[in-house]
Short mmCIF file of C-alpha atoms and ligand atoms in Angstrom, two decimals:
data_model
loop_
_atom_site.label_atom_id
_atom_site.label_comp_id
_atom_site.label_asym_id
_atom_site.label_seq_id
_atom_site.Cartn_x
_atom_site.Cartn_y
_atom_site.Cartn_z
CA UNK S 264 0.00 0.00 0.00
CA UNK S 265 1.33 3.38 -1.28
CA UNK S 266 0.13 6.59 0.19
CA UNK S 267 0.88 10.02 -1.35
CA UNK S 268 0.27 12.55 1.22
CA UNK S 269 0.36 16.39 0.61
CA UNK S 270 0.37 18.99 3.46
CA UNK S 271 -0.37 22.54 3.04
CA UNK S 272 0.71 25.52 4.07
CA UNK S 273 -1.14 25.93 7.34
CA UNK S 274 -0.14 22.02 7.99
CA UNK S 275 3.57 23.51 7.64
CA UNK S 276 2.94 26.66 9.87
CA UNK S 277 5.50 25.81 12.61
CA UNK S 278 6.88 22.83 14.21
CA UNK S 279 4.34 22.31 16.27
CA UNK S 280 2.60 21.25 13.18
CA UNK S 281 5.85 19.18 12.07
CA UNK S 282 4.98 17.22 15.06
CA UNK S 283 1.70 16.38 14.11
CA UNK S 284 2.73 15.23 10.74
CA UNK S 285 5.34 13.24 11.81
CA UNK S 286 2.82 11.49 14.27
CA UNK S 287 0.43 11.20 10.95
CA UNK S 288 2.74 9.39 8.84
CA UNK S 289 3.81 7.26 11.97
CA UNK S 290 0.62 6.09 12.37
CA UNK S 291 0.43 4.34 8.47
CA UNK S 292 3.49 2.93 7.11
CA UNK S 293 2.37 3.58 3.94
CA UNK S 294 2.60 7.13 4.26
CA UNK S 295 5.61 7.25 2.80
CA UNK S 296 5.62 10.17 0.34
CA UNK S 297 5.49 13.35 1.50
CA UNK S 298 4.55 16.57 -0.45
CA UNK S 299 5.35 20.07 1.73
CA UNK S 300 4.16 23.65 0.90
CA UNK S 301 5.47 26.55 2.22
CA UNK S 302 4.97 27.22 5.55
CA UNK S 303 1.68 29.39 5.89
CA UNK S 304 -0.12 31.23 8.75
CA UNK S 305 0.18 30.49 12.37
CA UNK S 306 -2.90 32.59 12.83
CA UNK S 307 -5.41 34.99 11.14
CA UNK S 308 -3.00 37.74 11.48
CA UNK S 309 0.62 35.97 10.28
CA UNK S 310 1.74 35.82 7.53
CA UNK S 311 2.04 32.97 4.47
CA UNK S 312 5.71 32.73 3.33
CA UNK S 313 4.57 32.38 -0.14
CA UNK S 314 3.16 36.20 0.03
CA UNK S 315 6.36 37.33 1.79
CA UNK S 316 8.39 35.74 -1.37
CA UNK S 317 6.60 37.75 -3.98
CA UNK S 318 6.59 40.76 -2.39
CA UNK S 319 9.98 40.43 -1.80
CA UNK S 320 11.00 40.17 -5.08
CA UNK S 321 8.47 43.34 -6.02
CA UNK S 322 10.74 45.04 -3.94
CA UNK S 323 13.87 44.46 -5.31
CA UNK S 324 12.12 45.07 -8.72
CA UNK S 325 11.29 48.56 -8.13
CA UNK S 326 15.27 48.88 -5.95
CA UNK S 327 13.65 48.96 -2.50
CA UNK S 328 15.35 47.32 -0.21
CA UNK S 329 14.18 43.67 0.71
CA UNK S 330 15.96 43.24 3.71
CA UNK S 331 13.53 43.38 6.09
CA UNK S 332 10.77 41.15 4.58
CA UNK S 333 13.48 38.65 3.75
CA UNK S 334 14.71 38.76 7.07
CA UNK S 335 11.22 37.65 7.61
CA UNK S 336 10.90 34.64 5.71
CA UNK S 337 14.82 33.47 7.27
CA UNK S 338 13.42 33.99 10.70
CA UNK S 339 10.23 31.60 10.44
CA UNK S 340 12.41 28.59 8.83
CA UNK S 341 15.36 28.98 11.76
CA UNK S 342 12.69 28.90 14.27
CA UNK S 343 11.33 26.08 13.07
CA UNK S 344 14.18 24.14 12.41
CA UNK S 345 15.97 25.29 16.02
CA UNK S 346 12.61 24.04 17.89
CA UNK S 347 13.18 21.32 16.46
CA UNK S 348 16.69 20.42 16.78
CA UNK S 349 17.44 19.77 13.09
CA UNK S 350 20.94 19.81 11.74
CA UNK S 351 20.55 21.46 8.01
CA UNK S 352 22.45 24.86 7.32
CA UNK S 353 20.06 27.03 6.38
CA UNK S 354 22.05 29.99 6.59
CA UNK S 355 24.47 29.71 3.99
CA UNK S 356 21.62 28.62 1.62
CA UNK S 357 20.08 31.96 2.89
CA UNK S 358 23.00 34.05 2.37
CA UNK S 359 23.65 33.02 -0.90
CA UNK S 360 19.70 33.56 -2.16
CA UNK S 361 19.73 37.15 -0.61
CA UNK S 362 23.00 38.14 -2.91
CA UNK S 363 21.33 36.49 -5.68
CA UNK S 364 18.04 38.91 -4.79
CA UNK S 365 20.00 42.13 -4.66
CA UNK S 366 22.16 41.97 -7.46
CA UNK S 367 18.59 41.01 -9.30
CA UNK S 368 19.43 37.61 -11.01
CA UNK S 369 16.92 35.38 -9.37
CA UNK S 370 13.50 35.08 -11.09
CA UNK S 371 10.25 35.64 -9.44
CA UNK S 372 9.14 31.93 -9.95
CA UNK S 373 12.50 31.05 -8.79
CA UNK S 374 12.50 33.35 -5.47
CA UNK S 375 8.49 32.26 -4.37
CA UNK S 376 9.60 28.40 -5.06
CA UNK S 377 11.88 28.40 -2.23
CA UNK S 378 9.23 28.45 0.64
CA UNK S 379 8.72 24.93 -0.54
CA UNK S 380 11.84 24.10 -1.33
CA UNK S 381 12.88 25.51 2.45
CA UNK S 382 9.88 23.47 3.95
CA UNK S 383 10.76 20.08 2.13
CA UNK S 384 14.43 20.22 3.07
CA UNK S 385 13.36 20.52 7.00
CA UNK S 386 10.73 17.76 6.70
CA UNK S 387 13.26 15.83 5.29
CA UNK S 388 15.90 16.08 7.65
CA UNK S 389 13.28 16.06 10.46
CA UNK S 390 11.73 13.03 9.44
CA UNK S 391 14.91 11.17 8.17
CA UNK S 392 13.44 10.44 4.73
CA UNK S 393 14.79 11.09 1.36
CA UNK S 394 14.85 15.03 -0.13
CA UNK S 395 13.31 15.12 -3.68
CA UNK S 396 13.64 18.05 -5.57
CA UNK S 397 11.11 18.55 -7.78
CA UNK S 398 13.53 20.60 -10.31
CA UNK S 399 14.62 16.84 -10.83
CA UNK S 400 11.74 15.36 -11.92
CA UNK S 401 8.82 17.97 -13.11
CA UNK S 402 9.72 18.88 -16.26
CA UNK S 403 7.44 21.35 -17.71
CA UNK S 404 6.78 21.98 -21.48
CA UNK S 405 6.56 25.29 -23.16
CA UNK S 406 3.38 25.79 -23.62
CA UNK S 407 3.55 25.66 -19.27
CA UNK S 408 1.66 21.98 -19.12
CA UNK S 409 3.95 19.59 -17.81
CA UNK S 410 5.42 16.79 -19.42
CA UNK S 411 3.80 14.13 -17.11
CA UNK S 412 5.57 10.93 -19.59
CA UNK S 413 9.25 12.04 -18.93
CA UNK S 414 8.48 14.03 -15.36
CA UNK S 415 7.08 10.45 -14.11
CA UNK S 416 9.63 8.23 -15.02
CA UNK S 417 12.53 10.71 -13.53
CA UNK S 418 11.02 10.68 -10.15
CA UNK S 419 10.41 6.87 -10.50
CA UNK S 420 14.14 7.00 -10.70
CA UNK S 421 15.03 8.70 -7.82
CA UNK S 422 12.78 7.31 -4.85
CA UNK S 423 14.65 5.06 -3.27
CA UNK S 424 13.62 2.53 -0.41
CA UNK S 425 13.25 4.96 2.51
CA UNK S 426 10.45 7.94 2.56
CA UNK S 427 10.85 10.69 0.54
CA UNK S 428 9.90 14.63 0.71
CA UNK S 429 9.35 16.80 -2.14
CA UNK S 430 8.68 20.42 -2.63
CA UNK S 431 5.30 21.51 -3.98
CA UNK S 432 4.30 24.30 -6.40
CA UNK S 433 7.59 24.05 -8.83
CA UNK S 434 9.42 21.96 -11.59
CA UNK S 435 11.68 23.29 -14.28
CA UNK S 436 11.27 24.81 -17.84
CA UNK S 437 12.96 22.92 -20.85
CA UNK S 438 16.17 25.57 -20.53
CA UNK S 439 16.61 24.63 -16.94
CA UNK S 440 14.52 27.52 -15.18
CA UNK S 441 12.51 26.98 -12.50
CA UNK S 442 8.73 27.63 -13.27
CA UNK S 443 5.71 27.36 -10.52
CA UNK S 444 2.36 26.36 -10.98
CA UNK S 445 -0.17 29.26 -10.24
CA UNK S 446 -1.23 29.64 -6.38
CA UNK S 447 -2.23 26.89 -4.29
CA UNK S 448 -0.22 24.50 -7.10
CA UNK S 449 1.29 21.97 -4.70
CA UNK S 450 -1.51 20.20 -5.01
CA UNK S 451 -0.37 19.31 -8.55
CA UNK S 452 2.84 18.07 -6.89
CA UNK S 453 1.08 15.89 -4.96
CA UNK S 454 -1.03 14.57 -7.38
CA UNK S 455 1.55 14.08 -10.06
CA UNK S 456 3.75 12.52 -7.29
CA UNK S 457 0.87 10.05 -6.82
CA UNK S 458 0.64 9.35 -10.52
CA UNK S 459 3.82 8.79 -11.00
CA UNK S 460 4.24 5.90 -8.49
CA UNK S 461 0.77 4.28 -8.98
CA UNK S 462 -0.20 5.40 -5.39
CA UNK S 463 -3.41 3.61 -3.45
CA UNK S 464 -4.34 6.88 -2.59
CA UNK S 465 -3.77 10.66 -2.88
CA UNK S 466 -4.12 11.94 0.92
CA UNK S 467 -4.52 15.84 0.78
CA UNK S 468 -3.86 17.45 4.85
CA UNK S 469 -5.54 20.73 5.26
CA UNK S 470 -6.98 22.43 7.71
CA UNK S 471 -10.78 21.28 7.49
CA UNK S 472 -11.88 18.12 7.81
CA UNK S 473 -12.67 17.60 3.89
CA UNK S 474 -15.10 19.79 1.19
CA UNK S 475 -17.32 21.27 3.62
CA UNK S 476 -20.77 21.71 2.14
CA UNK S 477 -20.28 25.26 1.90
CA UNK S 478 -17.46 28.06 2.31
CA UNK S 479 -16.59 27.90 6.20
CA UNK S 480 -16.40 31.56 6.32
CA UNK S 481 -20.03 32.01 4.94
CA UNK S 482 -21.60 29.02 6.70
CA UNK S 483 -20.64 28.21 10.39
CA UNK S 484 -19.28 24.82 10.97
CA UNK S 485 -20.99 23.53 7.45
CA UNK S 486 -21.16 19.53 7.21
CA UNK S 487 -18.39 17.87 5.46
CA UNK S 488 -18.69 15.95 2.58
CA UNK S 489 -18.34 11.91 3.00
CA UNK S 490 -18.02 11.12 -0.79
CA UNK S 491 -17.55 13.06 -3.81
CA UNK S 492 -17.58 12.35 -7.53
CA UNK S 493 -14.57 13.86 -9.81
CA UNK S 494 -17.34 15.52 -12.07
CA UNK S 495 -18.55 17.02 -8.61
CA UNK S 496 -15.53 18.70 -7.37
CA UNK S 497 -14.48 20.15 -10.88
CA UNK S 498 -17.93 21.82 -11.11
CA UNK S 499 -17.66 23.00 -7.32
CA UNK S 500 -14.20 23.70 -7.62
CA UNK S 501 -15.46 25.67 -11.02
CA UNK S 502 -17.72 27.85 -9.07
CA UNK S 503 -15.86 28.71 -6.55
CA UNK S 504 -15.29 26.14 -3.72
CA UNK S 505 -10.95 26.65 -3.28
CA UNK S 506 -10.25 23.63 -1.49
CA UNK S 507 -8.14 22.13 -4.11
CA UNK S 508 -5.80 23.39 -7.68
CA UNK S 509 -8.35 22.69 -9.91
CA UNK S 510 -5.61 20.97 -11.75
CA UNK S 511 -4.92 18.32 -9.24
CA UNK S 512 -7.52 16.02 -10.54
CA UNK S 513 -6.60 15.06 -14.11
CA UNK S 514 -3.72 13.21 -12.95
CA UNK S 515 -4.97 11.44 -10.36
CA UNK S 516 -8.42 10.69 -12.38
CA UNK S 517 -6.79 9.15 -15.05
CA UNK S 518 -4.84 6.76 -12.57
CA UNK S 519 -7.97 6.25 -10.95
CA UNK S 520 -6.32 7.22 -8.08
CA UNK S 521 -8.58 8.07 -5.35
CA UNK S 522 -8.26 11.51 -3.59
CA UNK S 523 -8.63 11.54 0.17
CA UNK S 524 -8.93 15.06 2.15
CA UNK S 525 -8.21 15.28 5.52
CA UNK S 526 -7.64 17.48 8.53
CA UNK S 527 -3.89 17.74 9.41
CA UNK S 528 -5.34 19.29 13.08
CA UNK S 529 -7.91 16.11 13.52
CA UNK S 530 -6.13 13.30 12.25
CA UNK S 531 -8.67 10.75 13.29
CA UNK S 532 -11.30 12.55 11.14
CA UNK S 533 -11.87 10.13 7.56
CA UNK S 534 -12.31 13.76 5.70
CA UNK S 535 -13.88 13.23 1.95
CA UNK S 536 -13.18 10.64 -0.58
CA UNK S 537 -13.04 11.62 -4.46
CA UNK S 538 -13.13 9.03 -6.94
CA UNK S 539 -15.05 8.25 -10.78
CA UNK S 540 -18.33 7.24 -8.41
CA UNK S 541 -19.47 4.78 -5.45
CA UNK S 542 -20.81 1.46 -6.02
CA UNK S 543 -22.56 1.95 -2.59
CA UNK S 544 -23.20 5.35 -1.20
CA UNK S 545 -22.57 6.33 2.49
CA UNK S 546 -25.71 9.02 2.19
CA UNK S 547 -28.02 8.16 -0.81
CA UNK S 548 -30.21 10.60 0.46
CA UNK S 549 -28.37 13.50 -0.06
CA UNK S 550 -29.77 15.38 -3.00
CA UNK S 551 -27.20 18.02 -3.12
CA UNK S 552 -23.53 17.64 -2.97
CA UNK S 553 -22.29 21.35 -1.76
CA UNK S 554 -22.98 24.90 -2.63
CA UNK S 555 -20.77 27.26 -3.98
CA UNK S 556 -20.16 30.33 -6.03
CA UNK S 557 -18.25 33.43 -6.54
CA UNK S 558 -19.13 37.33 -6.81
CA UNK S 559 -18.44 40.25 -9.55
CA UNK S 560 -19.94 38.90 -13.04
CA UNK S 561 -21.39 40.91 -15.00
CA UNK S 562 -24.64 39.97 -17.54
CA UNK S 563 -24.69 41.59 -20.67
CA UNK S 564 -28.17 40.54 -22.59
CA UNK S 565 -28.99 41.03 -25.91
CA UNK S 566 -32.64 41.46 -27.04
CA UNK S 567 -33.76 40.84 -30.36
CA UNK S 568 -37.11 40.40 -31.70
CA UNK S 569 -37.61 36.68 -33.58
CA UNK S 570 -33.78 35.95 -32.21
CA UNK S 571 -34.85 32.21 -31.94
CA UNK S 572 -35.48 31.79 -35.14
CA UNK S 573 -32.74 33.66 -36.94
CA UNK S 574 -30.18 31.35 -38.01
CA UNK S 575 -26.40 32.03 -37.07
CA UNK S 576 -27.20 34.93 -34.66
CA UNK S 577 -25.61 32.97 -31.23
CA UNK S 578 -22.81 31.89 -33.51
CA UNK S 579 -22.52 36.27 -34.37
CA UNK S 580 -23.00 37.02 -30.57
CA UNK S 581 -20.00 34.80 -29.51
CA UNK S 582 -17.77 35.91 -32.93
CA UNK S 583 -18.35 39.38 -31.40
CA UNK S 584 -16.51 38.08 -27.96
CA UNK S 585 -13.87 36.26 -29.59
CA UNK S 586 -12.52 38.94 -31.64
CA UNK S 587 -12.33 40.33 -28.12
CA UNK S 588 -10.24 37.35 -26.28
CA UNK S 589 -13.26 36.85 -24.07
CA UNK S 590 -14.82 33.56 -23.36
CA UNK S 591 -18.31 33.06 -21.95
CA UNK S 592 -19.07 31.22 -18.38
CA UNK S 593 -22.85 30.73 -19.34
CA UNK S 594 -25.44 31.52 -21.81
CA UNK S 595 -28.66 31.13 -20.75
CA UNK S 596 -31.67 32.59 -23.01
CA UNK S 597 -35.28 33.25 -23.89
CA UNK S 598 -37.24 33.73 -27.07
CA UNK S 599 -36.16 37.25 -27.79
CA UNK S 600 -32.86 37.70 -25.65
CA UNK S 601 -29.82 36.09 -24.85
CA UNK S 602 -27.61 36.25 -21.85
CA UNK S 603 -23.60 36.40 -21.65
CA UNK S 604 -22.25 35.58 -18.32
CA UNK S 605 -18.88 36.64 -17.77
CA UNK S 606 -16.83 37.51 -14.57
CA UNK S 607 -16.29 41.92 -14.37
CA UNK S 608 -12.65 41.54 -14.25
CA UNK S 609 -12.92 40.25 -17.44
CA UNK S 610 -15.64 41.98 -19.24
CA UNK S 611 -15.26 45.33 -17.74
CA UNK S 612 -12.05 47.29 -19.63
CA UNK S 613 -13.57 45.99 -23.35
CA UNK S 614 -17.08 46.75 -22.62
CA UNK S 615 -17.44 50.16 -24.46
CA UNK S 616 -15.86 48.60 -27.47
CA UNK S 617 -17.41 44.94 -27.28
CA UNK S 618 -21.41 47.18 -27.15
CA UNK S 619 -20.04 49.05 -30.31
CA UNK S 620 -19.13 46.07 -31.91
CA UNK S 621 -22.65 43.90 -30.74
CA UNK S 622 -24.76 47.44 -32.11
CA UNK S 623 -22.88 46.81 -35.32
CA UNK S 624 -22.86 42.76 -36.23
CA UNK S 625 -25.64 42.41 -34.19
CA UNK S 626 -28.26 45.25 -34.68
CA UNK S 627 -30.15 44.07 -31.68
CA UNK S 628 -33.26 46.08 -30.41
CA UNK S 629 -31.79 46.67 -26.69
CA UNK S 630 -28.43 45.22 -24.74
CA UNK S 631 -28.42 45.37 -21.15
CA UNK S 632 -25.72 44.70 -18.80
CA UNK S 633 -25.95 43.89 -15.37
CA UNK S 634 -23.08 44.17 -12.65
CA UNK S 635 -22.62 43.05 -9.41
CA UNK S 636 -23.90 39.95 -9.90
CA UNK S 637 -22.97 36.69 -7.82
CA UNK S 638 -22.85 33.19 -9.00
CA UNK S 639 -24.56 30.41 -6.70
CA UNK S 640 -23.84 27.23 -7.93
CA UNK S 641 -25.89 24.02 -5.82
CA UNK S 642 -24.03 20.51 -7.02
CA UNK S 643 -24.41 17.11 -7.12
CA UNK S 644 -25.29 14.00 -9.24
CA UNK S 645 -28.00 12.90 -7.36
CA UNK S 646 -29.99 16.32 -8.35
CA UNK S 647 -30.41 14.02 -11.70
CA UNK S 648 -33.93 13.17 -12.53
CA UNK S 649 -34.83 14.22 -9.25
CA UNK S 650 -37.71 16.60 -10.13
CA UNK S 651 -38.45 19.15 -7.26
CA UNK S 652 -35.37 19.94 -6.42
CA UNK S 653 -34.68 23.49 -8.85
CA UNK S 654 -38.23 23.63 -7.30
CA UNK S 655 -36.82 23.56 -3.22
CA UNK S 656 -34.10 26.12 -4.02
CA UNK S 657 -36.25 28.96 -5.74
CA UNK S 658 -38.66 28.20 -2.90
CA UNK S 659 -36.14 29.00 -0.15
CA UNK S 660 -34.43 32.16 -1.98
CA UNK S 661 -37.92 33.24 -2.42
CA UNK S 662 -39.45 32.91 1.13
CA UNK S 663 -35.54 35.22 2.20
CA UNK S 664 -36.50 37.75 -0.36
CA UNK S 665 -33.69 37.16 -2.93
CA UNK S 666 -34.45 38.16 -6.12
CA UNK S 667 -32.50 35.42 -8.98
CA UNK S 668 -31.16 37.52 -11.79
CA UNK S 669 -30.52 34.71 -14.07
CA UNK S 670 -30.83 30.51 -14.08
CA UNK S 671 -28.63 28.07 -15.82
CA UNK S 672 -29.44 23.95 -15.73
CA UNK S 673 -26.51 21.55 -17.27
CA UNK S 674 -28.51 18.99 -19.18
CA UNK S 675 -26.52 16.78 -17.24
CA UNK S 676 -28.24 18.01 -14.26
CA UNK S 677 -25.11 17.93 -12.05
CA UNK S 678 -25.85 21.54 -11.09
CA UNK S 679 -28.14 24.38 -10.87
CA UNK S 680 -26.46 28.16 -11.42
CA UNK S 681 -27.96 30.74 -10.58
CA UNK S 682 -27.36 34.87 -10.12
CA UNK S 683 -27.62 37.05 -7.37
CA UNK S 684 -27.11 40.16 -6.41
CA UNK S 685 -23.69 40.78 -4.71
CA UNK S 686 -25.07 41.80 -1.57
CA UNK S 687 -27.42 38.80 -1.26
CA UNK S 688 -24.62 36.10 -2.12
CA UNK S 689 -23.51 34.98 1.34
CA UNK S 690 -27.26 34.72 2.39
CA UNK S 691 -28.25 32.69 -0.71
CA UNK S 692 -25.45 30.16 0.38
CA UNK S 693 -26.52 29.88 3.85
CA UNK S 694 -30.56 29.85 2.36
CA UNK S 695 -29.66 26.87 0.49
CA UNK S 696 -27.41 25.57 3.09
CA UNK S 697 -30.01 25.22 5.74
CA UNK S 698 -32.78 24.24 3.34
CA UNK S 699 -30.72 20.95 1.90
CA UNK S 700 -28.29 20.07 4.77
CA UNK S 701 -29.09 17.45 7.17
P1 ADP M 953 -3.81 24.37 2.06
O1 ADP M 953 -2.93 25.47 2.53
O2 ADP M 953 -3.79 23.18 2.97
O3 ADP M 953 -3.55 24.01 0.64
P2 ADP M 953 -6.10 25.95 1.33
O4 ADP M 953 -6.20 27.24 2.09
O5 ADP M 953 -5.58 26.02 -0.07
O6 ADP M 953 -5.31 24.89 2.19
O7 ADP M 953 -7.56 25.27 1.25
C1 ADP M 953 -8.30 25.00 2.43
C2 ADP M 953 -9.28 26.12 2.70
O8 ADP M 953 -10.29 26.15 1.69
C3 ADP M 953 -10.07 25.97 3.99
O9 ADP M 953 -9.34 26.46 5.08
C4 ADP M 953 -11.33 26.78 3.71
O10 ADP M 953 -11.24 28.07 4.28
C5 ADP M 953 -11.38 26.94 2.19
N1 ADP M 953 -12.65 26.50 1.62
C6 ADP M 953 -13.42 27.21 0.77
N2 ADP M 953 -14.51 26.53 0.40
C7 ADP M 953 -14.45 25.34 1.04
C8 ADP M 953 -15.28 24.18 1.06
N3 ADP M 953 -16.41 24.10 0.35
N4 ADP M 953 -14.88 23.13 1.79
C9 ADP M 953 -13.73 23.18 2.49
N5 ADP M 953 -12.90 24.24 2.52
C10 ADP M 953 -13.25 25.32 1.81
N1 LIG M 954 2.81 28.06 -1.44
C1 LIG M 954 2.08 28.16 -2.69
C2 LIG M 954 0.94 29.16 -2.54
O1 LIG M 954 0.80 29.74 -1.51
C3 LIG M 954 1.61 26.85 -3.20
C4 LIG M 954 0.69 26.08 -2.28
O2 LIG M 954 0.60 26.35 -1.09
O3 LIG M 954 0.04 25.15 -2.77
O4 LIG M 954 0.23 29.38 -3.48
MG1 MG M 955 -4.15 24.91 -1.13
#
């Protein structure tokens, strides 16, 4: 039995939380690869070494001294490795990075990937297991996907019998430079890591005990999730739900390894399993999976009298937003009007230009556009067939007075999206929360 386990950045906060891991991976022996992020914060107020990294290299970008914040980021590892008795010379490591920083010839992906790097070569030293670089073995291509043929078979290569611990987030580009993965990417380590060696299972350590059936810091104390699907968590993970990279699945998926979350601070805790689907279901019963969903999209509609019926007019509507780089996150529509979903970030600095160009190929008799709009997005497979349940949730938002600015139904019926207003978005989680939870 293989275990990949992954532990985050609040798993990684301070040796305290060393302890704990070491007492985790005591407790299975087949817990015997181990995936670190940087360490992260200690409390609400602290800071995550990651964040320290980049702006550290902002400020040697614009020539303001670093000093300081670096002096930061040295501080947390030394404390952590004193605590803890650990023999590794971190200071000439550090000395040599902070040259490297001032005279400007480290990279930003370079500079952020050493909070891992840092955490990994503690763990390792603490733990007596193996230190695997990932700048050995994830070779990235580039385009930026990574080169999961050659990057497995190099790290197959250098585990040896003992445990091993690898740094998240980072590999290397084809020339030899270090690249990262975008934020929250050692998940991807872990899951590659998994991949690689055929693992039993993909253990991710957080700090909740698996996907809570809504956003902890919109619902108190939500539920957690026994068992999720891998079609589930992309579309909650889609919406909004940042428990996981959204890129960790695709490797373990097409292993069909299964992914395991748990809670680094409640070990005992079985967290939530991800796989393809269960042959036997812990809670049949459960209609829907979680709830999530983000804020700031903005609705642009187009009416047009007889739009239905005239032929090639969606296929003109979404020419009009490619010739503007802009893809659509749902279209949902009427007889006369059609909707374009799309978040304000993205929308917002073309919009003058993108109405221009819709009055133009489009000649429609009105556009509206909507801000401040929140998605909602209620998951789950079992929503399938089941009539009543689109039915339950318009109920509940009605009875709290929340007006839905727009609907959108997957014929797959894994989920039901609707829009909000901003302001109402946290209540029409916990609305739907307390009308479906158990
Ligand atoms: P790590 O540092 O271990 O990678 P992250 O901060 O990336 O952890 O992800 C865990 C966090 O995700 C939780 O602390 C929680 O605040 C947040 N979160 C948001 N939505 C959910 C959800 N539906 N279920 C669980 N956690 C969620
Ligand atoms: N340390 C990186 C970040 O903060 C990667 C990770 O934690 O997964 O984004
Ligand atoms: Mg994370």
């Amino acid at each position: 039995m293989l275990k990949v386990t992954k532990f985050g950045g609040s798993s990684m906060a301070d040796a305290g939380q060393y302890r704990k891991i070491r007492d985790i991976l005591q407790a299975d022996p087949g817990r015997k690869v181990v995936v670190v992020s940087a360490a992260g914060k200690r409390n609400k107020n602290d800071n995550k070494l990651t964040d320290l990294l980049y702006l550290c290299h902002a400020h040697s970008q614009y020539g303001v001294d670093c000093t300081p914040v670096f002096d930061m980021i040295t501080s947390r590892y030394i404390e952590i490795r004193d605590e803890l008795n650990l023999d590794v010379n971190l200071e000439q490591e550090f000395a040599l990075l902070k040259k490297r920083v001032d005279g400007k010839s480290v990279t930003q992906d370079e500079l952020v990937s050493r909070g891992e790097y840092f955490s990994a070569k503690l763990m390792a030293a603490y733990l007596d297991f193996q230190f695997v670089d990932a700048a050995d073995w994830i070779r990235f291509n580039l385009d930026g996907s990574v080169d999961k043929e050659n990057s497995y078979e190099l790290l197959q290569g250098l585990v040896k019998g003992k445990g091993v611990v690898i740094p998240g987030f980072y590999g290397i580009m084809p020339d030899g430079h270090i690249r990262t993965f975008s934020r929250g990417g050692s998940d991807i380590t872990g899951a590659l890591a998994a991949a690689a060696l055929d693992a039993d299972v993909y253990e991710n350590w957080t700090d909740v005990s698996g996907i809570l059936m809504a956003d902890p810091r919109i619902v108190e104390n939500p539920q957690a999730i026994a068992e999720v699907t891998y079609d589930e968590l992309r579309e909650l993970s889609y919406a909004g739900a940042q428990v996981l990279h959204e890129g960790t699945i695709l490797p373990v998926r097409e292993k069909g390894i299964p992914l395991n979350i748990r809670n680094t601070n409640d070990p005992e805790h079985p967290g939530t399993i991800i796989r393809e689907k269960f042959d036997t279901e812990v809670d049949p019963h459960r209609v829907i999976t979680g709830i999530t969903g983000k804020k700031d999209y903005s609705i642009i509609t187009v009416f047009k009298r007889g739009l239905t019926s005239e032929v090639g007019i969606l296929r003109r509507i979404l020419g009009v937003l490619e010739k503007h780089h802009i893809s659509v996150d749902f279209v949902p529509n009427g007889i006369d009007n059609v909707s374009l979903v799309m978040p304000t970030a993205v929308v917002a600095p073309k919009l003058y230009t993108l109405l221009a160009d819709m009055q133009q190929h489009i000649e429609p008799d009105n556009i509206e556009v909507m801000d401040q709009v929140a998605i909602v997005a209620a998951v789950g497979h079992r929503m399938a067939y089941r009539p009543g349940v689109s039915g339950q949730i318009f109920k509940a938002l009605g009875e709290a007075d929340i007006n839905i600015r727009m609907i959108n139904q997957g014929p797959d019926e894994l989920n039901i999206i609707f829009g909000v207003d901003n302001r109402d978005f946290a209540s029409a989680i916990r609305v739907l929360y307390n009308s479906f939870a158990k």
